[in-house]
Amino acid sequence: MNEEMALIVQKFGGTSMANTERIENVARTVAATKQAGNKVAVVVSAMAGQTDYLLDLSSSISVNPPLREQDALVSTGEQVAAALLAITLAKMGHKSQSYTGMQLPMVTDDIHSKARILDLKTDRLQKVLDEGIIPVIAGFQGVNSEGDITTLGRGGSDTTAVAIAAALKADCCEIYTDVDGVYTTDPNICPQARHLKQISYSEMLELAGLGAKVLQTRSVELAQKYRVPLVVKSSFGSNKHTWIVKKEDVMENSIIKGVTLERNVSKIVVIRVPDRPGIAYRILAPLADLAINVDMIIQNASIDGHTDFTFTVPRTELTRAKALVQKVADDIGAQEVMTANGIVKVSAVGIGIKTNFGVAARMFKALADENINVQMISTSEYRISAVIDEKYGELAVRTLHQAFELEKNGNGGLRESLMPKHPDAAKPGSSDETDSGAGI
Ligand code: ADP
Ligand code: ASP
Ligand code: MG
């Protein structure tokens, strides 16, 4: 094999793999890349709807299934898809072999349903690639040190693809999906969403972390850390695409880059908690131990030595979270634990938020003008988020997109004088890299 050949990792999501015709379409894309003189490793998601179908089956039996078994169940979706693509490639005359996470192996920790990749052996993949065979890898899944199947969280095939690209030192990782790149907001919710030719790793991380599921957050983290050139493309033909690049390389700098909607949100309220030091810790520590992500936290003013303590958790983890919190509430003598679904989180994301007071005012005015009540607020350097009633989620996205004039190129419609003096703005050598966490 020619050592000069480029190595490209291509990942195809569920809608791209939805049926046998679409799988043939995927096979044609893969074959064309190979015939153009590249080595290609492919990562696939389960056929559209499969993962949800399997999760529904399991939850029809139990609201709180053992996560080890749930992982064994849902990982089958990707195994099916990988084998079907390898069969299709073979029919078209290309040598191809499917691989599960266990066969590679893709070694993870043992946090079932949201495992993190610790190690990836590439010997077998290298050998297969050198022999001119196209490996088709089942995304989303790994194996822990016990040899049990784990999964990487919803959207985890993106992370599989980037991890494979990093480990193989691929020239590029291409994420093929049902949209032709990253937009200022979900184009399926807001027709005015604007296509972005490029976005920085940090802004993409923030968008993904707040609900823009076009890339899984962890995949962006890995791409940033291992400098994997990452591009989002359409499986269905388009000449547009989006490169995820270093901050210095972004041509267009906007105060607000995008708007997101996170539907996987629930609220837990612990009523009449005795107000003493350490209570927040007592309530939240057991959740942290199980890696349940707590986002917004509100502690009300104390009345006769008691307070209400409210926070959000992913809706998919509400049952487990509530059981843990109930136990603590009983121990500390809180009156009651209440939960609420029916809420979503909308966020405005961009590097200008920290230094721009105009942003929060504009956001809350726009929501108020639509009579959308804000239940909880949180801000960080790069974002402002509001929890609102679920039924206004999509309206809020369109409202904020318009309020920040994101359909226009430039500064999100904010006046030039409001442009941020971002400390890292044009600092030479400032980079977008983080270097935390062990393994990949
Ligand atoms: P796949 O199955 O290919 O992994 P996903 O459904 O996980 O695809 O991700 C693609 C979807 O992400 C799009 O169909 C779109 O609805 C949604 N999305 C959310 N926010 C954005 C955004 N800012 N830009 C593009 N797509 C977005
Ligand atoms: N099939 C998994 C999911 O639906 C993983 C993925 O699509 O990336 O979340
Ligand atoms: Mg996805």
Short mmCIF file of C-alpha atoms and ligand atoms in Angstrom, two decimals, residues 11 13-14 45-46 51-52 74 78 139-140 153-158, ligand 2:
data_model
loop_
_atom_site.label_atom_id
_atom_site.label_comp_id
_atom_site.label_asym_id
_atom_site.label_seq_id
_atom_site.Cartn_x
_atom_site.Cartn_y
_atom_site.Cartn_z
CA LYS A 11 -19.22 8.62 10.14
CA GLY A 13 -25.69 8.91 11.37
CA GLY A 14 -29.02 7.16 11.79
CA SER A 45 -24.96 4.72 13.93
CA ALA A 46 -27.98 2.48 14.31
CA THR A 51 -32.04 3.23 19.50
CA ASP A 52 -35.29 4.89 20.60
CA VAL A 74 -29.03 -0.64 22.64
CA GLU A 78 -25.05 -0.21 15.67
CA GLY A 139 -20.36 3.51 16.76
CA PHE A 140 -21.63 4.41 20.24
CA GLY A 153 -24.32 8.41 25.57
CA ARG A 154 -26.84 9.58 22.99
CA GLY A 155 -25.15 10.71 19.81
CA GLY A 156 -22.05 8.76 20.83
CA SER A 157 -21.16 7.53 17.35
CA ASP A 158 -19.72 10.99 16.66
N1 ASP B 2 -27.62 5.36 18.00
C1 ASP B 2 -27.17 6.18 19.09
C2 ASP B 2 -28.21 7.25 19.40
O1 ASP B 2 -29.26 7.27 18.77
C3 ASP B 2 -25.81 6.78 18.84
C4 ASP B 2 -25.74 7.75 17.69
O2 ASP B 2 -26.65 7.85 16.87
O3 ASP B 2 -24.70 8.42 17.56
O4 ASP B 2 -28.01 8.03 20.28
#
